[in-house]
Coordinates of C-alpha atoms and ligand atoms in Angstrom, one line a residue:
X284 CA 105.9 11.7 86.2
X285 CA 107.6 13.3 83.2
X286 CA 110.2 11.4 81.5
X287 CA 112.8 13.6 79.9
X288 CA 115.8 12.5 78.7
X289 CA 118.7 15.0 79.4
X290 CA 121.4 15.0 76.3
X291 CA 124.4 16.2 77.5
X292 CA 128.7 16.3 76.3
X293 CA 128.9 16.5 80.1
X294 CA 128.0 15.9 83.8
X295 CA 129.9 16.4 87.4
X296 CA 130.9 14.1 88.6
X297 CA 132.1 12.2 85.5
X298 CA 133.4 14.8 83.3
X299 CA 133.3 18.7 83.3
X300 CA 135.2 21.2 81.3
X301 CA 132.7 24.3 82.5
X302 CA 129.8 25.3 84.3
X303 CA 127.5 22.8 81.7
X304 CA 128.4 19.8 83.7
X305 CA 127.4 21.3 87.0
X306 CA 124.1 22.0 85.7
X307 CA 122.6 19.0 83.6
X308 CA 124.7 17.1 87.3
X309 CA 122.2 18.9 89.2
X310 CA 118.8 18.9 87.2
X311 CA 117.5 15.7 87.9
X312 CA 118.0 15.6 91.5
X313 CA 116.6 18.8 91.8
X314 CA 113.6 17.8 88.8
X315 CA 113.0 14.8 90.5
X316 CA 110.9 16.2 93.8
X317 CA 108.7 18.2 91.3
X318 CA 107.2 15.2 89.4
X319 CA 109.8 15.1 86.3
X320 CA 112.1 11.7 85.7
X321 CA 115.1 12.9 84.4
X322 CA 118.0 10.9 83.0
X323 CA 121.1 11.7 81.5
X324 CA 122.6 10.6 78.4
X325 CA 126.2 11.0 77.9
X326 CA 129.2 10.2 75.8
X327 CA 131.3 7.5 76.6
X328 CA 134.6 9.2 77.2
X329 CA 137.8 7.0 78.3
X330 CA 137.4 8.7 81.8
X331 CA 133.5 8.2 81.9
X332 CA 133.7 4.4 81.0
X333 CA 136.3 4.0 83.4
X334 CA 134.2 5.0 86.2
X335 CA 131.1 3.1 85.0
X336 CA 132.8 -0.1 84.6
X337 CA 130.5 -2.7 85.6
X338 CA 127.1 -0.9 84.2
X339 CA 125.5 -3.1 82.1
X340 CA 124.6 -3.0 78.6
X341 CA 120.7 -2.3 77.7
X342 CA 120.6 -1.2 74.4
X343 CA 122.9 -2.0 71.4
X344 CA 123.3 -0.7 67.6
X345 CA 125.7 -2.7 65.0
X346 CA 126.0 0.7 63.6
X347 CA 126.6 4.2 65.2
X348 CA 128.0 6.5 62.5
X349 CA 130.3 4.2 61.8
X350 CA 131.0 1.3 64.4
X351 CA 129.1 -0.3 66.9
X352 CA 127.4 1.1 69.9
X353 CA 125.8 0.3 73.4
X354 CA 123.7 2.3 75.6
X355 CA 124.8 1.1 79.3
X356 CA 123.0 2.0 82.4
X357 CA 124.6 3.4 84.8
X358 CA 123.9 5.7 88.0
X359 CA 124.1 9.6 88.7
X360 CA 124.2 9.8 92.1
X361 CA 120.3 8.0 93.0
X362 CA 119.4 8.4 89.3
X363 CA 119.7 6.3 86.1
X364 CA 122.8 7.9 83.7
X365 CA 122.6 6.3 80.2
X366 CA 126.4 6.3 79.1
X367 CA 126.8 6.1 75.5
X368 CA 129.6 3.7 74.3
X369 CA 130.8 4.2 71.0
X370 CA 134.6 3.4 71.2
X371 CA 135.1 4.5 67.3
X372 CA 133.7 8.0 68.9
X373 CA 134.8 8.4 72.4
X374 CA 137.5 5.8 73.4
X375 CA 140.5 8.2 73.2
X376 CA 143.0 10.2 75.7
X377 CA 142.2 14.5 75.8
X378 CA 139.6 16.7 76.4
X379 CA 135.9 15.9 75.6
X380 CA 136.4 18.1 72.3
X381 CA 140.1 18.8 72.1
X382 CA 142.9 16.4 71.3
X383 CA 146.6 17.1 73.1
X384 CA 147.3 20.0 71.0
X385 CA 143.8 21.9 72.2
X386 CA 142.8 21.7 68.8
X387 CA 138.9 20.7 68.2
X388 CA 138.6 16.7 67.2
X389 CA 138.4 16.2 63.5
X390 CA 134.9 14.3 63.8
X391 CA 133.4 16.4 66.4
X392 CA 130.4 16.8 64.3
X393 CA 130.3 13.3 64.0
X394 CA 130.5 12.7 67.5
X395 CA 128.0 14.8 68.5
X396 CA 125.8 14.1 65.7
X397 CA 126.0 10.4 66.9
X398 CA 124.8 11.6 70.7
X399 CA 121.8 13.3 69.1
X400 CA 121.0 9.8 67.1
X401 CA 121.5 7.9 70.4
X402 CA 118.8 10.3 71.6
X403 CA 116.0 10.1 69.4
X404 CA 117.0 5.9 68.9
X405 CA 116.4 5.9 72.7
X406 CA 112.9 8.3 72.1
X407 CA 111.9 6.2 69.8
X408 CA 112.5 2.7 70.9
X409 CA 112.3 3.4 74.8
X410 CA 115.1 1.8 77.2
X411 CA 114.4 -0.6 79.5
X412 CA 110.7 -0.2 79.0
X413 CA 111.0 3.7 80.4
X414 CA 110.0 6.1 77.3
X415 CA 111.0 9.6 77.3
X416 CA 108.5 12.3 76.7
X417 CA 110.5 15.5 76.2
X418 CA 114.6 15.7 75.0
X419 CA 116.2 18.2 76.6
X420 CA 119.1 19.4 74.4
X421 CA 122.0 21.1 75.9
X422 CA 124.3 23.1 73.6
X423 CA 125.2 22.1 69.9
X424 CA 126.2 18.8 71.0
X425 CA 122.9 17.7 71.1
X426 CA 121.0 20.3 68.4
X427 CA 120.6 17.8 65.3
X428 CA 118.2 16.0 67.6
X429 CA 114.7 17.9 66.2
X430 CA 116.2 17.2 62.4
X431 CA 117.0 12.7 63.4
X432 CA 113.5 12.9 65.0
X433 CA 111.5 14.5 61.8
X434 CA 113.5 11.9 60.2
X435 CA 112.2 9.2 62.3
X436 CA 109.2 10.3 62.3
X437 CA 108.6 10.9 66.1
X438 CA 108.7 14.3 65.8
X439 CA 105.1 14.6 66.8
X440 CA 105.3 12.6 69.7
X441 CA 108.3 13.6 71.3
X442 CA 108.8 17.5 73.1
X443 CA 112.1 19.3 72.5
X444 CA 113.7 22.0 74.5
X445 CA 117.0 22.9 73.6
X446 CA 119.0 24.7 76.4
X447 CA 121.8 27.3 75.1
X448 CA 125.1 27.6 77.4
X449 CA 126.9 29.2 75.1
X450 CA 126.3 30.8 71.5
X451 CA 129.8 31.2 70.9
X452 CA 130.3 27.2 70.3
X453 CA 127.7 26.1 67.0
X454 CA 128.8 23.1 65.9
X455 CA 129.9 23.8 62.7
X456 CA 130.0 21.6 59.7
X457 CA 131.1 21.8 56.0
X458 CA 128.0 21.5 53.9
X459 CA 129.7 18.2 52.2
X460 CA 129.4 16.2 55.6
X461 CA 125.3 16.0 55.0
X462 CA 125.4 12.4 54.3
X463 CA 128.2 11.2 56.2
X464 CA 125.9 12.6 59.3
X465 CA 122.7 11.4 58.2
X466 CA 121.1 14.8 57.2
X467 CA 118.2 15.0 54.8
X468 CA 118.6 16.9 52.1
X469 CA 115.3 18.8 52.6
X470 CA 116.4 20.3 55.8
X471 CA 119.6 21.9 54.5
X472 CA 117.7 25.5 54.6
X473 CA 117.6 28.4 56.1
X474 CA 114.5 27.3 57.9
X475 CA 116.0 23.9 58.9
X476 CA 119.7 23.5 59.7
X477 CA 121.7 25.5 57.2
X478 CA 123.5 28.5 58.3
X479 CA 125.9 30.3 55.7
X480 CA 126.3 26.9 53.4
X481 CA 127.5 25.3 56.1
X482 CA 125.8 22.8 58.7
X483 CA 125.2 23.9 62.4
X484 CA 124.0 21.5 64.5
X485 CA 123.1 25.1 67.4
X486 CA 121.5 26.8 64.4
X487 CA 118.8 23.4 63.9
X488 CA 118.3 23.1 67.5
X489 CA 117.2 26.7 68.0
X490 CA 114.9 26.5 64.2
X491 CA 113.6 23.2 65.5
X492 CA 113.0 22.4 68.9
X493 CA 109.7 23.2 70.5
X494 CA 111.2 25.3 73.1
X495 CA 114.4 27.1 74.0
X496 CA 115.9 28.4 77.1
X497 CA 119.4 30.1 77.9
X498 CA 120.3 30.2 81.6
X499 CA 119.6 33.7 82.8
X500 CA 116.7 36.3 81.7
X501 CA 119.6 38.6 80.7
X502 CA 121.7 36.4 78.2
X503 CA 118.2 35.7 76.8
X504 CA 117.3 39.1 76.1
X505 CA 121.2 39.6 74.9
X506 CA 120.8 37.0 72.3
X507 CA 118.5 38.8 70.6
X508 CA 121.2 41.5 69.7
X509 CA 123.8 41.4 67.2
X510 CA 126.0 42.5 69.4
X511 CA 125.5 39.3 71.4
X512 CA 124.1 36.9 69.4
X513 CA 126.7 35.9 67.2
X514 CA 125.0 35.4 64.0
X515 CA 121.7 33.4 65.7
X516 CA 120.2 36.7 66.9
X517 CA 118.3 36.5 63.9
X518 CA 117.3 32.8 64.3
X519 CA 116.6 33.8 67.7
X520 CA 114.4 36.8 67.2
X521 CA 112.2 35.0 64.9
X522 CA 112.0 32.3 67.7
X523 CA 111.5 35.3 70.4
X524 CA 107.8 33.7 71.9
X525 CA 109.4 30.5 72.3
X526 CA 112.6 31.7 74.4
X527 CA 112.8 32.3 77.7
X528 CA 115.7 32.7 80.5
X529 CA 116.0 30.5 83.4
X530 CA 118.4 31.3 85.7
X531 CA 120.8 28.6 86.7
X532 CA 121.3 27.4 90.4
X533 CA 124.2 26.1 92.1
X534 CA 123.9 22.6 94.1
X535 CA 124.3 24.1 98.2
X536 CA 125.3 20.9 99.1
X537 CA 128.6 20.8 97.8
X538 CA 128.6 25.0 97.2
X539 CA 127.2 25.8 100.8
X540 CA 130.1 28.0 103.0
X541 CA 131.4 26.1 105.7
X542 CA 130.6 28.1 108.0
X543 CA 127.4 30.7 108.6
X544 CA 128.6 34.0 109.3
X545 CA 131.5 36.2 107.9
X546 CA 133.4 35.7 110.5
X547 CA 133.4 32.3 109.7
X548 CA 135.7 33.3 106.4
X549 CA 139.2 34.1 108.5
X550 CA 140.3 30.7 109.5
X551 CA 139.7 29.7 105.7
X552 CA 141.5 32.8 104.3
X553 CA 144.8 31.7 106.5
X554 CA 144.7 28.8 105.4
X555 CA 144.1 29.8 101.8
X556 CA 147.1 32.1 102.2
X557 CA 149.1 29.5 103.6
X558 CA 148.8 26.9 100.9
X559 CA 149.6 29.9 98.3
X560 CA 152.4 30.9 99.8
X561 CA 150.7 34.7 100.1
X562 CA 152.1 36.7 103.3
X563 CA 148.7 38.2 106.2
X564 CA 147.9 41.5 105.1
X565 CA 145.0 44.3 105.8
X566 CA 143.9 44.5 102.4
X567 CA 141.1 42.3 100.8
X568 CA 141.9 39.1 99.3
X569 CA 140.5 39.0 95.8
X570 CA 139.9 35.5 93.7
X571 CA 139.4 34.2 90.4
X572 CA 138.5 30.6 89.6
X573 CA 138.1 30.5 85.4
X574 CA 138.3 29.1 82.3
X575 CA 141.1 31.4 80.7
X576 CA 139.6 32.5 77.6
X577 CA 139.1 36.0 76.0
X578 CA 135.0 35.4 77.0
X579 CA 136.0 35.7 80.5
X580 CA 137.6 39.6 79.7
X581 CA 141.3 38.3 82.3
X582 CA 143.2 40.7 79.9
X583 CA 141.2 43.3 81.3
X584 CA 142.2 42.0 84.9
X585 CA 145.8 41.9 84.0
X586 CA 145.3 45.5 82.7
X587 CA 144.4 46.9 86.1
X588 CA 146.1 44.4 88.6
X589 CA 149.3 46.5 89.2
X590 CA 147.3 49.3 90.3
X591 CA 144.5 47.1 92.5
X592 CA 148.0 45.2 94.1
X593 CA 149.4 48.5 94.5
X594 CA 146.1 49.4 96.6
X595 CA 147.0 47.0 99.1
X596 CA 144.9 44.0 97.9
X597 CA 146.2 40.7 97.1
X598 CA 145.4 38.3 93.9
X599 CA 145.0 34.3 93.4
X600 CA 144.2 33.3 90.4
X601 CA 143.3 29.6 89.4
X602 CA 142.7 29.0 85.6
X603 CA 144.0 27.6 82.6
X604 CA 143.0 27.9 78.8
X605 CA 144.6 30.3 76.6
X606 CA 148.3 30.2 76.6
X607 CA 149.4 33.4 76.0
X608 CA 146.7 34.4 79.4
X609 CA 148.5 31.8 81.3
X610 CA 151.6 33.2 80.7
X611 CA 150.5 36.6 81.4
X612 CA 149.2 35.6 84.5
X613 CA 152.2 33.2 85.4
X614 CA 154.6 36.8 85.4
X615 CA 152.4 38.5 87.5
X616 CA 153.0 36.0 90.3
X617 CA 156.7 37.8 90.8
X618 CA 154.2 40.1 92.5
X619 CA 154.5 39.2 96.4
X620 CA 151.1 40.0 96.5
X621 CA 149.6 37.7 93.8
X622 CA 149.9 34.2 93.8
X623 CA 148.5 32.3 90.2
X624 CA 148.0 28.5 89.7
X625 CA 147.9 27.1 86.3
X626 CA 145.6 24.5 85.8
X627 CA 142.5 22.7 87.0
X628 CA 141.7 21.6 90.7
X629 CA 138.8 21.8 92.6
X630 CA 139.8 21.4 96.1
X631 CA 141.3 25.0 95.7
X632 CA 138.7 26.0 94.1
X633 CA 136.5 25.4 97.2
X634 CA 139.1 27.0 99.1
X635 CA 139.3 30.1 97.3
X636 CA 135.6 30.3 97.7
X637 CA 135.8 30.2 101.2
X638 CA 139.0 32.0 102.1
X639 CA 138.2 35.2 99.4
X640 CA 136.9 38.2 100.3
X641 CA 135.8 39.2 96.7
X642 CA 136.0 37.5 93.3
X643 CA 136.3 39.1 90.4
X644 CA 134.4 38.0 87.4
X645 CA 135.3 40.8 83.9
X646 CA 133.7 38.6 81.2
X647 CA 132.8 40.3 78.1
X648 CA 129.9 38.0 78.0
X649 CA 128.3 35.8 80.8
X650 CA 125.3 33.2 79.9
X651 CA 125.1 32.7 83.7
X652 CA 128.4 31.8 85.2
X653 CA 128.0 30.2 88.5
X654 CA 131.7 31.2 90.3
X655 CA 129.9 34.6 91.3
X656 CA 127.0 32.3 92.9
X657 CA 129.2 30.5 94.8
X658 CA 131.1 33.5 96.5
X659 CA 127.6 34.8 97.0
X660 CA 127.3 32.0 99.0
X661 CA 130.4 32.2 100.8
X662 CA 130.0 36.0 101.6
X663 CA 133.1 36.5 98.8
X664 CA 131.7 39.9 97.5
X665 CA 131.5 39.6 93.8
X666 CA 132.9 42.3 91.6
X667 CA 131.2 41.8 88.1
X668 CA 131.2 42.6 84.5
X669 CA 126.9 44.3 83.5
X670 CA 126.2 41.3 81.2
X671 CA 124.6 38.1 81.2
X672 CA 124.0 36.3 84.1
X673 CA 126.5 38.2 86.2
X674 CA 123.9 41.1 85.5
X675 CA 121.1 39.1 87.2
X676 CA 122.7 37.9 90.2
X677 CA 124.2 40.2 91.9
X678 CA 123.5 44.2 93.5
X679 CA 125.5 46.6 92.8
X680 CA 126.5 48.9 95.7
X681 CA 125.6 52.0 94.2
X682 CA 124.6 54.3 96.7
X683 CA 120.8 53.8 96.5
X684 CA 121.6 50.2 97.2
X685 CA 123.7 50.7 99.8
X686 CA 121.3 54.0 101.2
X687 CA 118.6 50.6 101.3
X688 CA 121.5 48.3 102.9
X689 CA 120.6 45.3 99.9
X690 CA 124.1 45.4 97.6
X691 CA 125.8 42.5 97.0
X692 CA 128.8 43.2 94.8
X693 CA 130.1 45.2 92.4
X694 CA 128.9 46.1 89.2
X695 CA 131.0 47.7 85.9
X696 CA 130.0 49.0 82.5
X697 CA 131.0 48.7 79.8
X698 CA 133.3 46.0 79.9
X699 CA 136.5 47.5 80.0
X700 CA 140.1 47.9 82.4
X701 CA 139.0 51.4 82.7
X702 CA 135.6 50.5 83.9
X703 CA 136.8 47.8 85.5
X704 CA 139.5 49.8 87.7
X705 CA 136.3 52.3 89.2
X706 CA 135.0 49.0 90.0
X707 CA 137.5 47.3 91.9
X708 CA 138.5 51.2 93.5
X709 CA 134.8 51.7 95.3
X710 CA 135.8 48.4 96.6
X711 CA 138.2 49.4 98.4
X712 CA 136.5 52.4 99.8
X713 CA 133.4 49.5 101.2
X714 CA 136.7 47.2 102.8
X715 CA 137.8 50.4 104.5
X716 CA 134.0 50.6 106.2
X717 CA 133.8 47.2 107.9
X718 CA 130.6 47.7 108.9
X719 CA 129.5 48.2 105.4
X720 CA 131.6 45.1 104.1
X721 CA 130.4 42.6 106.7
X722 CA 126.3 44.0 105.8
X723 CA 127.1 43.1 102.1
X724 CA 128.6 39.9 103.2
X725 CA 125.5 39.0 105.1
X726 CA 122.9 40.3 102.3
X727 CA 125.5 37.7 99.6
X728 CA 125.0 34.9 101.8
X729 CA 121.1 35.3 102.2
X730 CA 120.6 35.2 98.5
X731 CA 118.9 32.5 97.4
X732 CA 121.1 30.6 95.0
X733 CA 119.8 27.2 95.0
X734 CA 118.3 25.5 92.5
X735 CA 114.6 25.3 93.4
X736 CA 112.9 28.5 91.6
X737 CA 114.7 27.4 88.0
X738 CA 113.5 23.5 88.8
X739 CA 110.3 24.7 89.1
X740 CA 110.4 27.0 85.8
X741 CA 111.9 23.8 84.1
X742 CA 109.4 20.9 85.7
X743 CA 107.0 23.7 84.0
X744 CA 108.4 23.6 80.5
X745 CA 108.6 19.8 80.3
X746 CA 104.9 19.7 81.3
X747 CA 103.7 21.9 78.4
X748 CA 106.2 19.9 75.9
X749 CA 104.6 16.6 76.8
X750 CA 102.0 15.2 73.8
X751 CA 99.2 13.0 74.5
Ligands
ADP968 P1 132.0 28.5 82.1 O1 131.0 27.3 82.0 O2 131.8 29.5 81.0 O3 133.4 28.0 82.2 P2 130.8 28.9 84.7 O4 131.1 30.0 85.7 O5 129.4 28.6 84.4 O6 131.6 29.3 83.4 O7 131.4 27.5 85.3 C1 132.8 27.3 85.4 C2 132.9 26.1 86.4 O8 134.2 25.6 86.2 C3 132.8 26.5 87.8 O9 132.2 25.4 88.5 C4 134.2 26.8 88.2 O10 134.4 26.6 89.6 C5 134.9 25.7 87.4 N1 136.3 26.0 87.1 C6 136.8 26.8 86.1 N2 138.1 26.8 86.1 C7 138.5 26.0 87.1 C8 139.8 25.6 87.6 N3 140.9 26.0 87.0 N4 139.8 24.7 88.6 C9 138.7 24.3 89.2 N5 137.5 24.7 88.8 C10 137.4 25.5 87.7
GLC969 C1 128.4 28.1 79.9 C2 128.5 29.6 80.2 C3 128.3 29.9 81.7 C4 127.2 29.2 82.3 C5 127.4 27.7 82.0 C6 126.3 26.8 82.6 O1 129.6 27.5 79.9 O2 129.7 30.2 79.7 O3 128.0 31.3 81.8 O4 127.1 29.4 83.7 O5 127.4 27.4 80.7 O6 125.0 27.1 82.1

């Protein structure tokens, strides 16, 4: 067995603010058949504490940048979760990162810094007797882990792969903050974890870890670019032989369609229309579950939604984020063929899923983003920005594709409302050929979306990170 500990700001079910939480939810069950031990570690946020309340205490520190910590064990569904308890840290009420007024927390680098200490404490102590070979580092939250393990002096013993989400978050720091976070002086570099004069705790885990991935072959070749890269494509390019894109998978067991054929879809789509208040209609029913934030490119669906309602389509949108998106959206409901829902809930979300006909997914950048896997799934034809992820997962029905009867969704480039508007246009012309529509709808549901070729590519990684 491998032991890898997986260092995480979040996991379903606990607490999720984006497709992060689905993924390190679903790694160890999916590591687990392949010979890899996975555990979670994970803040103790007010919510996650609550729902661990009996766990006991295995580990604990009179001093955790700044107060008192305990390691508890507690359970991710048949596996061991190790939930960080730092009340000075994590006992308060908001968002994992964002306090009432969806500003960042104050000490977030302090926070996170003091997940990445937990780490390599529990690397190089052990916890209940069980030692972890490899650390596997998702987004900045856990990135100072390679620098606290030179300075433990485990580095050696201990593998690293550091998986990027994201690029656009970095886990900035002023410069000044070295000591308060326990930083040695020698690794303030370009080399180390200096970027600009300033600390980033992203920036030291892509210098430092053994081995990075990002979760699709596209975003990893994007990365590379300035145009993507956001000021790592440097970092990045000099780190090119040890970077590598594993495309995410979506857990089938709480993402499978409930039902196995198209047909399946109508009884889903009434009652989706029903709960949004949307009237029957001949056009197709088009989705959007999302984070509203200008990554996701919604101003280019508000752009081009008169024109794709005047069609004869219909719109429900679920999101929340930015608020001048949310208000955007919340006047387009006047629209009696659009229907929009502020906020977050996943029991519509599931809904959606199963009662859309396409979803529509313009991000101007996509590391992966699992909402297009899960109308694969359901048969809801995706309609998708060329990017990232969304690049890698679905078929666009050009006419070759179509010609060979394999297309899956709908493809634009570039990313923009003009673009966009040829996409969501052809279509239409595939819902006016049933024939064709219901063939895509089959191909979607065929794909192979689980999470068993990227386990495998992962259970390989950890293996070639463990030392003797
Ligand atoms: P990102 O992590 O960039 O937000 P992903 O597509 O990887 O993008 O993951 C987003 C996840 O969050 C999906 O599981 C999606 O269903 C979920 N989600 C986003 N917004 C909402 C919402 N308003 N209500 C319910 N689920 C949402
Ligand atoms: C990030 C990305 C998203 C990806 C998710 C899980 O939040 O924005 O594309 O699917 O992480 O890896």
């Amino acid at each position: 067995m491998t032991q890898v500990l997986s260092v995480t700001s979040e996991c379903v079910p606990l607490v999720k603010t984006g497709g992060l939480a689905d993924v390190a939810g679903a790694l160890p069950d999916a590591l687990a058949p392949l010979g890899a031990d996975l555990r979670t570690l994970l803040p103790g946020y007010r919510a996650v504490m609550a729902a661990c309340g009996t766990a006991p205490a295995v580990l604990h520190w009179p001093d955790l940048m700044g107060g008192p910590a305990r390691v508890l064990h507690a359970a991710l569904g048949a596996r061991a979760l190790y939930v960080l308890d730092a009340p000075h840290l994590f006992d308060r009420a908001g968002s994992p990162y964002l306090d009432a007024d969806g500003r960042d927390w104050p000490d977030n680098p302090r926070r996170f810094a003091a997940l990445s200490l937990a780490a390599v404490r529990i690397a190089a102590t052990g916890i209940e007797g069980w030692v972890p070979q490899v650390l596997h580092l998702h987004d900045w939250q856990a990135g100072l882990v390679p620098v606290y393990l030179a300075e433990a002096g485990i580095a050696g013993r201990v593998g690293t792969l550091m998986t990027v989400h994201n690029i656009a978050f970095q886990g900035l720091a002023p410069a000044a903050s070295r000591g308060e976070l326990g930083l040695p002086e020698s690794g303030f570099t370009p080399e180390g974890y200096e970027y600009f004069g300033q600390i980033s705790a992203l920036k030291a885990g892509l210098a430092l870890s053994d081995a990075i991935t990002t979760v699709s072959p596209t975003y990893a070749a994007e990365l590379m670019t300035p145009e993507f890269g956001m000021g790592l494509d440097g970092v990045l390019r000099h780190r090119q032989a040890h970077l590598s894109g594993v495309l995410n998978g979506i857990d089938t067991g709480v993402w499978g369609a409930p039902y196995k054929t198209p047909q399946g879809k109508r009884r889903h789509k009434a009652a989706l229309r029903a709960q949004l208040g949307l009237p029957d209609g001949d056009g197709p029913l088009c989705v959007v579950v999302s984070r509203m934030s200008a990554q996701k490119g919604l101003d280019l669906l508000l752009a081009v939604a008169p024109a794709l309602l005047g069609q004869g389509a219909q719109l429900a949108v679920l999101g929340s984020g930015d608020a001048d998106l949310e208000k955007r959206f919340g006047d387009l409901a006047a629209h009696p063929g659009a229907a929009v829902r502020i906020g977050y809930d996943e029991a519509l979300s599931h809904l959606m899923m199963a009662g859309g006909d396409a979803i529509l997914v313009p991000s101007r950048f996509e590391p992966c983003g699992l909402t297009q896997l899960y109308g694969l799934a359901h048969g809801t034809l995706p309609v998708v920005a060329r990017t990232g992820g969304l690049a890698d997962t679905v078929i666009d029905a050009n006419p070759a594709a179509q010609a060979m009867g394999v297309a899956t969704g709908f493809q634009f480039a570039p990313v923009t409302a003009e673009a966009l508007a040829v996409a969501l246009s052809r279509m239409m012309q595939v819902w006016q050929a049933p024939d064709q529509w219901r063939r895509m709808q089959r191909n979607a549901m065929r794909q192979l979306v689980g999470w068993a070729v990227a386990a495998a590519e992962y259970a390989r990684l950890y293996q070639g990170l463990v030392r003797n």
